[in-house]
């Protein structure tokens, strides 16, 4: 069923899991990066299949 989704719809779904909060991205004064505490990369969802990688990579 997922193969029936339009690329635009899939991109909207992936955008939620790939989004990085602007405040976290802009942190420069923290002793530990906010990304250091993340156990799994949000971009790991792009490894599901080639289509997800193609659609989701521009969202990084």
GROMACS .gro file of C-alpha atoms in nm:
model
   60
    1UNK     CA    1   0.000   0.000   0.000
    2UNK     CA    2   0.286   0.241   0.071
    3UNK     CA    3   0.390   0.221  -0.294
    4UNK     CA    4   0.056   0.378  -0.384
    5UNK     CA    5   0.130   0.702  -0.198
    6UNK     CA    6   0.232   0.998  -0.409
    7UNK     CA    7   0.588   1.119  -0.351
    8UNK     CA    8   0.450   1.445  -0.211
    9UNK     CA    9   0.244   1.258   0.049
   10UNK     CA   10   0.538   1.040   0.145
   11UNK     CA   11   0.754   1.353   0.179
   12UNK     CA   12   0.502   1.506   0.421
   13UNK     CA   13   0.508   1.191   0.632
   14UNK     CA   14   0.887   1.169   0.634
   15UNK     CA   15   0.925   1.541   0.710
   16UNK     CA   16   0.786   1.488   1.060
   17UNK     CA   17   1.045   1.226   1.149
   18UNK     CA   18   1.334   1.414   0.987
   19UNK     CA   19   1.257   1.756   1.134
   20UNK     CA   20   1.517   1.911   1.363
   21UNK     CA   21   1.403   2.183   1.599
   22UNK     CA   22   1.569   2.516   1.512
   23UNK     CA   23   1.664   2.576   1.875
   24UNK     CA   24   1.847   2.241   1.896
   25UNK     CA   25   2.020   2.298   1.564
   26UNK     CA   26   2.145   2.644   1.665
   27UNK     CA   27   2.289   2.549   2.007
   28UNK     CA   28   2.648   2.670   2.030
   29UNK     CA   29   2.703   2.717   2.404
   30UNK     CA   30   2.612   2.372   2.535
   31UNK     CA   31   2.883   2.148   2.677
   32UNK     CA   32   2.712   1.850   2.516
   33UNK     CA   33   2.543   1.866   2.180
   34UNK     CA   34   2.167   1.804   2.190
   35UNK     CA   35   2.228   1.543   1.921
   36UNK     CA   36   2.469   1.346   2.142
   37UNK     CA   37   2.182   1.207   2.348
   38UNK     CA   38   1.989   1.071   2.049
   39UNK     CA   39   2.013   0.693   2.033
   40UNK     CA   40   1.919   0.648   1.670
   41UNK     CA   41   1.955   0.887   1.382
   42UNK     CA   42   1.628   1.018   1.248
   43UNK     CA   43   1.766   0.969   0.899
   44UNK     CA   44   1.772   0.590   0.953
   45UNK     CA   45   1.416   0.583   0.815
   46UNK     CA   46   1.571   0.662   0.477
   47UNK     CA   47   1.729   0.316   0.476
   48UNK     CA   48   1.388   0.150   0.439
   49UNK     CA   49   1.403   0.150   0.061
   50UNK     CA   50   1.542   0.345  -0.234
   51UNK     CA   51   1.221   0.541  -0.280
   52UNK     CA   52   1.217   0.662   0.080
   53UNK     CA   53   1.582   0.762   0.043
   54UNK     CA   54   1.512   0.948  -0.281
   55UNK     CA   55   1.209   1.132  -0.142
   56UNK     CA   56   1.349   1.198   0.206
   57UNK     CA   57   1.708   1.302   0.135
   58UNK     CA   58   1.617   1.657   0.025
   59UNK     CA   59   1.441   1.700   0.361
   60UNK     CA   60   1.765   1.660   0.557
   0.00000   0.00000   0.00000
